[in-house]
Coordinates of C-alpha atoms in Angstrom, one line a residue:
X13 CA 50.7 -3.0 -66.3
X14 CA 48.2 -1.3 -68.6
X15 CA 48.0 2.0 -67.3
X16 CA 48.9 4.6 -69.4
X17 CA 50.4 6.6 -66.8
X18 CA 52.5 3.0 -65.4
X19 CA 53.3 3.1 -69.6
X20 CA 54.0 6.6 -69.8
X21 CA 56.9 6.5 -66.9
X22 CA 58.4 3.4 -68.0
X23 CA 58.9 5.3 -71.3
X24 CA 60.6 8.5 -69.3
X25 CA 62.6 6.0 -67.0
X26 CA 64.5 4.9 -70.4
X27 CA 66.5 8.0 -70.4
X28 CA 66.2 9.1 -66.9
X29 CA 66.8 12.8 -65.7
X30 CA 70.8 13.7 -64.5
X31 CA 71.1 15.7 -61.1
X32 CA 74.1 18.0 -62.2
X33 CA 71.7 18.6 -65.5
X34 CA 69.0 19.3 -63.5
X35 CA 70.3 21.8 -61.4
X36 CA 72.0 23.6 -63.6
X37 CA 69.0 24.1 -65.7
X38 CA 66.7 25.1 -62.4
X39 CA 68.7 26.3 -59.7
X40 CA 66.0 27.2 -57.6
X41 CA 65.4 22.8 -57.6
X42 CA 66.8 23.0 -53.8
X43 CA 63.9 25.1 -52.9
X44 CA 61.0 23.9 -54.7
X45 CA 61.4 20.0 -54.6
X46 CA 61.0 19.8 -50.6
X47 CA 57.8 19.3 -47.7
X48 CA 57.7 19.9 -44.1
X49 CA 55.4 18.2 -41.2
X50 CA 55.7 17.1 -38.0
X51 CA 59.2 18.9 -37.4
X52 CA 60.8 16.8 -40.5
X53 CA 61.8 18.8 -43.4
X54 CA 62.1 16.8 -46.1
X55 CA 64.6 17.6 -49.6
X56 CA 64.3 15.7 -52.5
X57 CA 65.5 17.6 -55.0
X58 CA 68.6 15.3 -55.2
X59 CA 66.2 12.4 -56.5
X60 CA 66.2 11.5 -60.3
X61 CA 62.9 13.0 -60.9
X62 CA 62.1 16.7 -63.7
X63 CA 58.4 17.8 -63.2
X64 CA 57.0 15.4 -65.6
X65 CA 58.0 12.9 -63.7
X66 CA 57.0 13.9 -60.8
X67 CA 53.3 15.0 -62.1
X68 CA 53.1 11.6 -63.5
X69 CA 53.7 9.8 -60.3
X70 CA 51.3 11.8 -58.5
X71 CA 49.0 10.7 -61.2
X72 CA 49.8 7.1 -60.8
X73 CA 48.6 7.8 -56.8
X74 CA 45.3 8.7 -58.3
X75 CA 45.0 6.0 -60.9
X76 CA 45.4 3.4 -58.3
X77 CA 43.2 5.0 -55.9
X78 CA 45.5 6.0 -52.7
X79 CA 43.0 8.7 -51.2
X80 CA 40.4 5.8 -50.8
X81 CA 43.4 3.4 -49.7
X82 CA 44.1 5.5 -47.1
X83 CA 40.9 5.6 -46.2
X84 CA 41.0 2.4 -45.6
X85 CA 43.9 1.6 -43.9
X86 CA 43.0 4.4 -41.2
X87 CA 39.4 3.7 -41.3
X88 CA 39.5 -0.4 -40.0
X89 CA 39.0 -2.0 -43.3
X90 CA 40.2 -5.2 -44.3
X91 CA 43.4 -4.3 -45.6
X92 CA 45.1 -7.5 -44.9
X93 CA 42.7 -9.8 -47.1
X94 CA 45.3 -12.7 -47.2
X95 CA 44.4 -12.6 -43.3
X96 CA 40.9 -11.0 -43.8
X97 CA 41.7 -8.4 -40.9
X98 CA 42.2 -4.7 -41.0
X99 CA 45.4 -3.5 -40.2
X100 CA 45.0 -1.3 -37.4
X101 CA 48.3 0.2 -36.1
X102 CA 47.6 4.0 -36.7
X103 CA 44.4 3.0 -33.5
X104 CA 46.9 2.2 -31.4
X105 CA 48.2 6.1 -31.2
X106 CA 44.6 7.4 -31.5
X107 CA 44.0 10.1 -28.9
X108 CA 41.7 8.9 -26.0
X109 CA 37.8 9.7 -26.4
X110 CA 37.8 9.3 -30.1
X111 CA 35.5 6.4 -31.7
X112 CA 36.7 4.0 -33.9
X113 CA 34.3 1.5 -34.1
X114 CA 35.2 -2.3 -36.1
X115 CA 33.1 -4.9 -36.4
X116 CA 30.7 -3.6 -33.5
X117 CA 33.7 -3.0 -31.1
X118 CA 35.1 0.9 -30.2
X119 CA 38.9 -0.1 -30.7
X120 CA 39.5 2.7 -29.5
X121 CA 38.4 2.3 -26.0
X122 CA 40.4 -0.6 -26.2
X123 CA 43.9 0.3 -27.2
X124 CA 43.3 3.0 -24.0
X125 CA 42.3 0.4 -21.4
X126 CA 45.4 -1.6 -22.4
X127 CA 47.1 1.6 -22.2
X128 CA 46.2 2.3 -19.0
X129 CA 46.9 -1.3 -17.3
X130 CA 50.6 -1.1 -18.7
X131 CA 50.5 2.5 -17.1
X132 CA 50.1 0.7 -14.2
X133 CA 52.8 -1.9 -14.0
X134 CA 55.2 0.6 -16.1
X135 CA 54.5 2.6 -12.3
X136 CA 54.8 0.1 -9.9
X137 CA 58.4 -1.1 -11.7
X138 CA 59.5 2.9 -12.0
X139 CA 58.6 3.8 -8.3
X140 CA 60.4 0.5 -6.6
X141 CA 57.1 -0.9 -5.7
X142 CA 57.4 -3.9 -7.9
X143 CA 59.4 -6.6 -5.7
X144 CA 61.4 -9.8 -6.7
X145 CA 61.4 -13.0 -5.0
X146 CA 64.1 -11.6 -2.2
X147 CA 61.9 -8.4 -1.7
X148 CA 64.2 -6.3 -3.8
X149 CA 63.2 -3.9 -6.3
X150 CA 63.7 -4.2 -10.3
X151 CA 67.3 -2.9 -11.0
X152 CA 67.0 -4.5 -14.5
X153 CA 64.5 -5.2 -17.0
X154 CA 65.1 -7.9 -20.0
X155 CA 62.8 -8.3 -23.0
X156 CA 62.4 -11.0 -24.9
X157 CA 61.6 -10.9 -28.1
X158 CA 62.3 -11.4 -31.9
X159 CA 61.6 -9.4 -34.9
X160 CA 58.9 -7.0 -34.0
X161 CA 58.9 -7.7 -30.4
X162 CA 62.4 -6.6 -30.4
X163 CA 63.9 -4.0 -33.1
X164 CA 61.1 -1.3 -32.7
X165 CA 61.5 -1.4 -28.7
X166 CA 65.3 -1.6 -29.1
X167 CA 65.9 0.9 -31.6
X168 CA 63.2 3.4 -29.6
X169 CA 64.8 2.7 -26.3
X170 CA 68.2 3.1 -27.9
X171 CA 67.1 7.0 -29.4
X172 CA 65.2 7.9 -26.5
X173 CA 68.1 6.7 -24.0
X174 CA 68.5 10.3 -23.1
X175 CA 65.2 10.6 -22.2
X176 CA 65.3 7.8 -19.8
X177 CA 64.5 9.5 -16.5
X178 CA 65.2 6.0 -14.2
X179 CA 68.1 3.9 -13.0
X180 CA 66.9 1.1 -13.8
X181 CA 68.7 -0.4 -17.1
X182 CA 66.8 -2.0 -19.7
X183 CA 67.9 -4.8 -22.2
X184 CA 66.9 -6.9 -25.0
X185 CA 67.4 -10.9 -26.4
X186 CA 66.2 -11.9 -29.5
X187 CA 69.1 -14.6 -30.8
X188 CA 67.6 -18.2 -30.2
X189 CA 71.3 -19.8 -30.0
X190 CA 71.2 -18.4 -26.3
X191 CA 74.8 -16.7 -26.4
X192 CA 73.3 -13.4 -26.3
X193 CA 71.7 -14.0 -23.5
X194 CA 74.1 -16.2 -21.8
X195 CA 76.5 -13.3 -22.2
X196 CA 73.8 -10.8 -20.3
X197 CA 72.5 -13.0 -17.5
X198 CA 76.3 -13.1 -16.1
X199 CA 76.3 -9.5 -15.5
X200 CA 72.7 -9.5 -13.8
X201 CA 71.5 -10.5 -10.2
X202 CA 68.5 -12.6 -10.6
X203 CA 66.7 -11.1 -7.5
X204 CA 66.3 -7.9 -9.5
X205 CA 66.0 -8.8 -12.8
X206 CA 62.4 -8.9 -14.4
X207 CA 62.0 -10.2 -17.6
X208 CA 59.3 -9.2 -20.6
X209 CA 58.3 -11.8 -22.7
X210 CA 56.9 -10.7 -25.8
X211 CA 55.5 -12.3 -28.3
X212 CA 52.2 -11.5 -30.6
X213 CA 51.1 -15.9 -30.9
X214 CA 53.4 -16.8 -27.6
X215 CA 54.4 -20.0 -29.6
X216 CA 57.7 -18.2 -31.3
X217 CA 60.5 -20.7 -30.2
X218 CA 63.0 -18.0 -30.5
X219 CA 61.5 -16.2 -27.8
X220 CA 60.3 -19.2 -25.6
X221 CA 63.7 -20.9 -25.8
X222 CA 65.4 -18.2 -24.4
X223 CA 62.4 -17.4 -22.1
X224 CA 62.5 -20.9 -20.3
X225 CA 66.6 -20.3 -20.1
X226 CA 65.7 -17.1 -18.1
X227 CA 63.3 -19.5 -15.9
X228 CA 65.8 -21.9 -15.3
X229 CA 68.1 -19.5 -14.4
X230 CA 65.8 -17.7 -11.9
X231 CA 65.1 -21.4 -10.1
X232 CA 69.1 -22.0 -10.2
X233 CA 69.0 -19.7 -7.3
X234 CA 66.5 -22.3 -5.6
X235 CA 63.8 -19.6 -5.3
X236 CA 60.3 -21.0 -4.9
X237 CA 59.0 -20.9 -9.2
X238 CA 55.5 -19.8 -7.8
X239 CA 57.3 -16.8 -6.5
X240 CA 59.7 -16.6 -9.7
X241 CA 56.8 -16.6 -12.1
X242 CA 54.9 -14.2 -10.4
X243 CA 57.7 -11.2 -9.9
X244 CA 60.3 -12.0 -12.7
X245 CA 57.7 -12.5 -15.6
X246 CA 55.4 -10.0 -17.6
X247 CA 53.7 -11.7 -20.9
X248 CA 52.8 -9.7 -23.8
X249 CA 50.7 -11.5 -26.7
X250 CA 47.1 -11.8 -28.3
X251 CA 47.5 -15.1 -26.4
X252 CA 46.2 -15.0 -22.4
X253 CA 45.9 -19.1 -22.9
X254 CA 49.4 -20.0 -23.9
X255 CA 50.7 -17.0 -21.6
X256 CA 48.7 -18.9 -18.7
X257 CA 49.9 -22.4 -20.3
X258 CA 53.6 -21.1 -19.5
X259 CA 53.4 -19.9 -16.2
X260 CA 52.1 -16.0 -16.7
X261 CA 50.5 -14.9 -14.1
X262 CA 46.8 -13.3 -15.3
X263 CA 47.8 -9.9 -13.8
X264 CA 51.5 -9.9 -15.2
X265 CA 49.8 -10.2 -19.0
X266 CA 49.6 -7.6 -21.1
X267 CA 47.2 -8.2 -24.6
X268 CA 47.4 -7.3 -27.7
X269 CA 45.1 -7.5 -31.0
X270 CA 45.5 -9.6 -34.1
X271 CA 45.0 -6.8 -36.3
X272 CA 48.6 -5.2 -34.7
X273 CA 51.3 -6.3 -37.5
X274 CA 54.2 -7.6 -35.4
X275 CA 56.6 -4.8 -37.1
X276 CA 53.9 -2.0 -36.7
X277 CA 53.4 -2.9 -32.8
X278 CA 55.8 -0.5 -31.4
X279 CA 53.1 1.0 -30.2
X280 CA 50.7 -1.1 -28.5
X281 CA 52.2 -2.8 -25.4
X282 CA 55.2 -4.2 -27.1
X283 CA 56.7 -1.1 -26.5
X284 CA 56.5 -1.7 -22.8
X285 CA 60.0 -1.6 -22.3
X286 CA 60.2 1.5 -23.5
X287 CA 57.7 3.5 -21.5
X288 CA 59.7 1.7 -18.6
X289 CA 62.9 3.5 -19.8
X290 CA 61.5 7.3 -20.5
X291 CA 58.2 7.2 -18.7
X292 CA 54.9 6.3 -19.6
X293 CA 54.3 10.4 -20.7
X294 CA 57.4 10.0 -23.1
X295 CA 56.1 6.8 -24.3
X296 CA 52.5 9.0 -25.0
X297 CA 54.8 11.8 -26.6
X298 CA 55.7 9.3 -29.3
X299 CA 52.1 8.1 -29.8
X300 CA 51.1 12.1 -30.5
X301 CA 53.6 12.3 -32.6
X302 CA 52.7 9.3 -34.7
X303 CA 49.3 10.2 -34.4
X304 CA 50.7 13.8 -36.2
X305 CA 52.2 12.2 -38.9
X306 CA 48.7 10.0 -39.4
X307 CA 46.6 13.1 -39.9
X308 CA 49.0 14.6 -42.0
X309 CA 49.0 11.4 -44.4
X310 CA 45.2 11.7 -43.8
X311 CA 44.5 15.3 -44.9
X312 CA 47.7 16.5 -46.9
X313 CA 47.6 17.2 -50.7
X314 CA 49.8 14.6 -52.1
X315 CA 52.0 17.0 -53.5
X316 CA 53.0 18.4 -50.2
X317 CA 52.3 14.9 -48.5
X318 CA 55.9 13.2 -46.9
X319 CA 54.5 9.7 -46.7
X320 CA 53.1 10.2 -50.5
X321 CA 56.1 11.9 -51.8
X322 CA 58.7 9.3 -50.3
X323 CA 56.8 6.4 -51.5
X324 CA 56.2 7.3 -55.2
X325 CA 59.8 8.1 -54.8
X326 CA 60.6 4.9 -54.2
X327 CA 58.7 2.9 -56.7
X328 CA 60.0 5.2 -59.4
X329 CA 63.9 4.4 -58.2
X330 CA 63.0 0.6 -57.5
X331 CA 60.5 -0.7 -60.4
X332 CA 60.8 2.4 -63.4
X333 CA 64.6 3.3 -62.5
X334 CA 65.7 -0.4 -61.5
X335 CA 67.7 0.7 -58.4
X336 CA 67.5 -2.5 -56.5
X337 CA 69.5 -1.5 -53.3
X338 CA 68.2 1.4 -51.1
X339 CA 70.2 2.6 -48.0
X340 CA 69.2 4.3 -45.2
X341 CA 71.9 6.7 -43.3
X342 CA 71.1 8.1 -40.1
X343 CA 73.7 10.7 -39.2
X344 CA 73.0 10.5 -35.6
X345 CA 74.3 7.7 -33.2
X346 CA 71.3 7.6 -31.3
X347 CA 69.5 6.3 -34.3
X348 CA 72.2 3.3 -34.6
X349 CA 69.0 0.9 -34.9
X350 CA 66.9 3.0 -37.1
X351 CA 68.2 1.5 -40.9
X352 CA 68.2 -2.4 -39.0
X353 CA 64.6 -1.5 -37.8
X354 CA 63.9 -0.6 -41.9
X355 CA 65.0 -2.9 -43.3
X356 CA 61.8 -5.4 -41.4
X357 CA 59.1 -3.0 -41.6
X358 CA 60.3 -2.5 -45.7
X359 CA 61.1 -5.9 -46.9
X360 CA 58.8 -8.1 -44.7
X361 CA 56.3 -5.6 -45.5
X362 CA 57.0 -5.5 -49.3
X363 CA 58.7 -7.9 -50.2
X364 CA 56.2 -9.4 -52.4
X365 CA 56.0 -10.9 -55.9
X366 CA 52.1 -11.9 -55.9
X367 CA 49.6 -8.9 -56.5
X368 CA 46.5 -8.9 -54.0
X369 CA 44.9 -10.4 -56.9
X370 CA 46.8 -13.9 -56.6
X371 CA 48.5 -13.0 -60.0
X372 CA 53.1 -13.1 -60.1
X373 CA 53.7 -9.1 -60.4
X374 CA 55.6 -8.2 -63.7
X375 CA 57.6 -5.9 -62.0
X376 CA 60.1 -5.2 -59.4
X377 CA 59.1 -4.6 -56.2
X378 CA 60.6 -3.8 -52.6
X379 CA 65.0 -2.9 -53.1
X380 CA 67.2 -4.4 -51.2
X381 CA 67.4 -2.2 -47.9
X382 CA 70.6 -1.7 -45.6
X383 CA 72.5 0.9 -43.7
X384 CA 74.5 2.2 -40.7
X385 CA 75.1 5.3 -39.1
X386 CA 76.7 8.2 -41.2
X387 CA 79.9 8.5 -40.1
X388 CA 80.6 4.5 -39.8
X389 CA 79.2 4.2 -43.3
X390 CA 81.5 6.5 -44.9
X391 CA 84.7 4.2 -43.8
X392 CA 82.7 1.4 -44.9
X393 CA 80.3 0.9 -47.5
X394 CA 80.2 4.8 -49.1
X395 CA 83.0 3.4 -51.3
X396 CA 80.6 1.3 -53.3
X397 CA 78.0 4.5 -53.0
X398 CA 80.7 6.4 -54.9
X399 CA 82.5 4.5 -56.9
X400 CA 80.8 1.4 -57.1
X401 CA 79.1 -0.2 -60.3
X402 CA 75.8 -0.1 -59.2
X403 CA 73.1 2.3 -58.5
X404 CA 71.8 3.3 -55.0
X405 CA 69.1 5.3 -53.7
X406 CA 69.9 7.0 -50.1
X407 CA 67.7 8.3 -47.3
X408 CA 69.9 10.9 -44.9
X409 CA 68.4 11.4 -41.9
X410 CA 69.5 14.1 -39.2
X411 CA 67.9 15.9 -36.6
X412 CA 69.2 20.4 -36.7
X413 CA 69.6 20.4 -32.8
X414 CA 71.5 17.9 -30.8
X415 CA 69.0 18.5 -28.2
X416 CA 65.4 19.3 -27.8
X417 CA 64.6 22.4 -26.5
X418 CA 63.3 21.3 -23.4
X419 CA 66.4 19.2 -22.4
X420 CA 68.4 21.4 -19.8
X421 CA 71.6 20.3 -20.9
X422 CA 73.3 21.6 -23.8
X423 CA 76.7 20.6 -23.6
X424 CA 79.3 23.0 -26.2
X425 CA 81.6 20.0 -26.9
X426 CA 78.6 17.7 -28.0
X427 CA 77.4 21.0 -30.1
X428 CA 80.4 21.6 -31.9
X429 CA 80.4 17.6 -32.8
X430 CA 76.6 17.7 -33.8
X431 CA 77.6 20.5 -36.4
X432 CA 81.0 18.1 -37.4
X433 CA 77.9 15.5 -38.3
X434 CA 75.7 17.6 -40.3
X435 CA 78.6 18.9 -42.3
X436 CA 79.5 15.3 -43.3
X437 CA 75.3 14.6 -44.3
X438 CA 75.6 17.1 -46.3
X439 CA 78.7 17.2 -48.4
X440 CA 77.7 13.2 -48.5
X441 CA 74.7 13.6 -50.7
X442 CA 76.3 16.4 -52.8
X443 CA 79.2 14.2 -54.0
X444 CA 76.5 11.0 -54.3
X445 CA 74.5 13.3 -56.2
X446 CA 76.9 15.5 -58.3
X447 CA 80.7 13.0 -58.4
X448 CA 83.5 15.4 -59.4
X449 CA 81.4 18.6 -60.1
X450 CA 80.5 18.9 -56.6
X451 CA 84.4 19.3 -55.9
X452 CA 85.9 22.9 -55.5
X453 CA 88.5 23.2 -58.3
X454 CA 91.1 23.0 -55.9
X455 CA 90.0 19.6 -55.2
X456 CA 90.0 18.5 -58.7
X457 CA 92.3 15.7 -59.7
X458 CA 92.5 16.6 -63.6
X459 CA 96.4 16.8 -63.6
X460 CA 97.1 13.9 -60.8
X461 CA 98.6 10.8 -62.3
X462 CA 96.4 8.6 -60.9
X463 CA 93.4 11.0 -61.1
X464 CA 91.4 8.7 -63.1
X465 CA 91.1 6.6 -59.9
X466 CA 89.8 9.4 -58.0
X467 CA 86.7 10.2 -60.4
X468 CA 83.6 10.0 -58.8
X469 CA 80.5 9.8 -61.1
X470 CA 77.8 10.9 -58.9
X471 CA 73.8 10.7 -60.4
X472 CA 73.1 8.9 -57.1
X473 CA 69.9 9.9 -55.7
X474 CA 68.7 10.8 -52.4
X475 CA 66.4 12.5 -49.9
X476 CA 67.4 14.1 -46.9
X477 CA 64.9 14.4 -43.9
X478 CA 65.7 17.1 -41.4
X479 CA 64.5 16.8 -38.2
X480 CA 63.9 19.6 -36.0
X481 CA 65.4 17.6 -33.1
X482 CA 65.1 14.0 -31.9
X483 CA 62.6 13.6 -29.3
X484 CA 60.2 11.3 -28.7
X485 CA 57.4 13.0 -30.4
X486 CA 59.7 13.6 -33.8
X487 CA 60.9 10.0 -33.6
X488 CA 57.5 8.6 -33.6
X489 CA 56.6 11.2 -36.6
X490 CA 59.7 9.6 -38.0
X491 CA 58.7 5.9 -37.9
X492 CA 55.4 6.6 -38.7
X493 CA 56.2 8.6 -42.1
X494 CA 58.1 5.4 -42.6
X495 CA 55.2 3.5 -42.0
X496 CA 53.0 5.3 -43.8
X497 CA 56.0 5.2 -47.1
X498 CA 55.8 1.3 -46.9
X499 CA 52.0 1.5 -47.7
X500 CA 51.8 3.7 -50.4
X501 CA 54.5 1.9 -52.5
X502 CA 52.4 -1.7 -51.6
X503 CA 49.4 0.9 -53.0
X504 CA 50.7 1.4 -56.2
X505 CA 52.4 -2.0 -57.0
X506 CA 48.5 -3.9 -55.9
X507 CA 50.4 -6.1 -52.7
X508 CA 49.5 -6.8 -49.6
X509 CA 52.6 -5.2 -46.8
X510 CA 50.6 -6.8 -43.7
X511 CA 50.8 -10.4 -44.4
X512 CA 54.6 -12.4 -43.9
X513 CA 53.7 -15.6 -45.3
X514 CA 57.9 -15.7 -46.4
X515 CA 58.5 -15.7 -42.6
X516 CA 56.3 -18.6 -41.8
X517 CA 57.3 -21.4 -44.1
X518 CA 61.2 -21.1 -42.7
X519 CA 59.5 -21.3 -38.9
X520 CA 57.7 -24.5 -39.8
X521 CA 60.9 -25.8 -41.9
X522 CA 63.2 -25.3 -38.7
X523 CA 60.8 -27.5 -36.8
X524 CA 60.9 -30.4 -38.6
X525 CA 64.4 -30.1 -39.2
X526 CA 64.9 -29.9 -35.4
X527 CA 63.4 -32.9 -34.9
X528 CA 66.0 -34.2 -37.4
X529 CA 68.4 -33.1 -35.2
X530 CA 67.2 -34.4 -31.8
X531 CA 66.1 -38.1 -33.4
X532 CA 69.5 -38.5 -34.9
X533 CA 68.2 -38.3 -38.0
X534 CA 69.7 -38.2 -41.4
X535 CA 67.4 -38.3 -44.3
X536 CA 63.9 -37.0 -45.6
X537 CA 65.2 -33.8 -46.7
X538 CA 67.2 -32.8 -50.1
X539 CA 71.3 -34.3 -50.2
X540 CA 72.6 -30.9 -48.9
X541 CA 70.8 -31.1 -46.1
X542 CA 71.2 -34.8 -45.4
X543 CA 74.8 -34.4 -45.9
X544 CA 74.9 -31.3 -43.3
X545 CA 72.8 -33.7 -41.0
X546 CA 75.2 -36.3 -40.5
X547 CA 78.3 -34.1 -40.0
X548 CA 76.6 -32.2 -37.4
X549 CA 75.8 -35.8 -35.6
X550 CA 79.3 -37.3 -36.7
X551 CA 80.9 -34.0 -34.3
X552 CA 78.0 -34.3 -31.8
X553 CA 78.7 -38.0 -31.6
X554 CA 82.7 -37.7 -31.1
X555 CA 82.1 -35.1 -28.4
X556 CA 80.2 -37.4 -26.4
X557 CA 83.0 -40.3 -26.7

């Protein structure tokens, strides 16, 4: 990098700014290193970062041009050039009658009629109208899915589930070796089980082999398959041919576009299952709130702007800092999926090493991303965080309330255990950030024999999002900040976060090597894999004696 500012960091980043220094020599830092919107409150005064710093990264957003970026990304352009297609995810949570108009069409007006049809069928399976083969109604809805198509409607279902207002129990399959769903379809009855299977091409054999086990199981019961197909299958996907091909009926599909990223398509009619589970005006609250956070990346001065602020933050830990692990630590158990859900949209999205420009990046890019919920990570992993030999950037995330104020019940025990929770985020990120001078004295181990096992060094940094309460309009705010972070680090470091070309090359790897598998065959690849070959067909062999 030639940019002076890029130049000016790396020299600052050399002998980076200490937290307990750093408060002690601005104790008002809590107060003035923070921004609000949306109902998160965001504090990142426990990050590495002095003014300088931070003036200089909010002068490298304007070297690299991230007003006119946004622009772009919100406006249809072609931000995905490897693909030559716009990106279009923030559409899908546009509110209806507004224009948006690509390549001569008013996506808009689109993403609303595809709203509307999945109203539709989300009704008809909510209100018991929707039969299966035996005339029952739905007690049970399965999707089917893998990557996109299943952590974003998992993880939303899963911190939404008190907001599901119906009996009916939704699930979700993504693992191809069929044990997962093995396990589930021997607690179901198949004469009210519906299944969803999503998938953005319809040609993911992940999805499809555990969708023709669901078939097969169905027709086990010897129900007629015309009548199977038609009431225990829904299709998602840009593809109404293969959906057809397969036995989707046309008015059980549900489309999608090709400009919907599979790990930005929460929104669009992957997250079907999810408006099944809360509603179809819960699943809208969590498009306004998306659509919340999009106008406030759209319109807020960067230094007041969350997704801004969190994603300069980021590239300063990962490529000026060299803090190659991130982790994010929801201290919340409804958010159990949240960090898994990261870790896709983070490094599928950036994981990258060639610049838009087809030239190798000098430079690291996307950290390693991981993390649980709070209180399981501090019996796990928060060892390492503390006392470990490498550096880690944290996210804590926590909503004030336990409940939203327009949930009626507001149970004292669950209270008092909500405030046990915040108490642990908090003195978390003060030990991570401060080590032993964050201790009261009492607490000290200076005259403990084995005290210098107890010292805890601290200079960890973090940022601590506070949401008002989780709801389904903060929780799409949430994601989309997250979304939004993702694109302004890709921004500055000149990648492209909408392509997954990484993903693509093991998928056509596994098929050939499948067909290794199925011929018998035990050559054509490299030794390891030749060797692996014949052992698996040497067992497969004796079990067949």
């Amino acid at each position: 990098m030639t940019n002076s500012t890029w130049q000016t960091l790396q020299s600052y980043a050399q002998t980076p700014p200490d937290l307990n220094t750093l408060f002690k020599s601005d104790p008002a830092r809590g107060e003035r290193l923070t921004a609000s919107a949306c109902d998160i409150y965001m504090d990142f005064s426990k990050q590495a970062i002095d003014d300088k710093v931070l003036a200089k990264l909010l002068q490298l957003a304007d070297d690299f041009d991230l007003s006119n970026k946004i622009n772009d990304l919100l406006t249809g352009k072609k931000v995905n050039d490897t693909e030559n297609r716009p990106a279009l995810h923030t559409a899908l949570r546009t509110p209806k009658g507004e224009t948006l108009i690509v390549d001569g069409v008013d996506v808009n007006a689109q993403v609303h009629d595809s709203l509307e049809r999945a109203k539709h069928i989300v009704n008809r399976i909510r209100e018991k109208v929707w039969r299966g083969y035996s005339g029952k109604a739905i007690s049970d809805v399965v999707n089917i899915g893998v990557g996109g198509s299943d952590l974003g409607p998992l993880m939303a279902t899963t911190a939404l589930a008190e907001w599901a207002d119906t009996d009916i129990r939704v699930h979700f399959v993504s693992n191809m070796d069929g044990t997962q769903l093995d396990g589930l379809l021997k607690k179901l009855d198949p004469q009210t089980t519906l299944f969803i299977i999503s998938s953005k091409s319809f040609g993911t054999i992940d999805t499809l082999s555990n969708a023709k086990t669901a078939l097969a199981w169905l027709l086990a019961t010897g129900a007629n398959k015309a009548s199977v197909l038609r009431r225990h299958f829904i299709g998602i996907s840009t593809r109404a041919d293969k959906m057809s091909e397969w036995g989707i009926y046309t008015d059980n599909q549900l489309l999608l576009w090709d400009w919907v990223g599979g790990r930005f398509s929460l929104w669009s009619t992957i997250g079907f299952a999810v408006a099944i589970a809360i509603g179809m005006a819960g699943f809208k609250e969590m498009l306004a709130g998306a659509y919340a956070m999009d106008r406030h990346f759209a319109t807020a001065d960067f230094a007041h702007n969350l997704p801004v602020l969190l994603g300069l933050l980021g590239v300063w830990n990962s490529t000026f800092l060299g803090i190659h692990a991130h982790s994010i630590l929801p201290y919340d158990g409804r958010l159990l999926h949240f960090p898994n859900y990261l870790t896709q949209l983070e490094m599928e999205s950036n994981g990258k090493s060639v610049a838009r420009d087809g030239r190798a990046v000098d430079f690291d890019t996307c950290p390693i991303l991981w993390g649980d919920i709070g209180s399981n990570a501090q019996h796990a992993f928060y060892q390492l965080l503390h006392q470990g030999t490498q550096r880690v950037s944290c996210d804590f995330i926590t909503p004030i309330h336990r409940y939203d104020n327009r949930q009626s019940h507001h149970d004292a025990y669950l209270e008092e255990q909500h405030k046990l929770s915040l108490a642990n985020c908090l003195a978390q990120s003060q030990v991570l950030a401060f080590g032993n001078n964050a201790l009261p004295d009492e607490l000290r181990n200076d005259n403990d024999s084995f005290g210098h096992f107890k010292q805890y060094r601290g200079n960890q940094p973090s940022t601590t999002l506070l949401l008002t309460a989780l709801s389904p309009k903060t929780l799409g705010s949430l994601i989309a900040l997250y979304e939004h972070k993702v694109y302004v680090m890709s921004a500055i470091w000149g990648i492209n976060p909408f392509d997954q070309w990484g993903v693509e090359v093991g998928k056509v790897m596994a098929n050939s090597v499948y067909q290794a598998i199925d011929a018998k065959a035990m050559d054509g690849f490299d030794s390891s894999t030749n060797q692996l070959l014949a052992k698996i067909h040497q067992r497969q062999d004796k079990v067949q004696e």
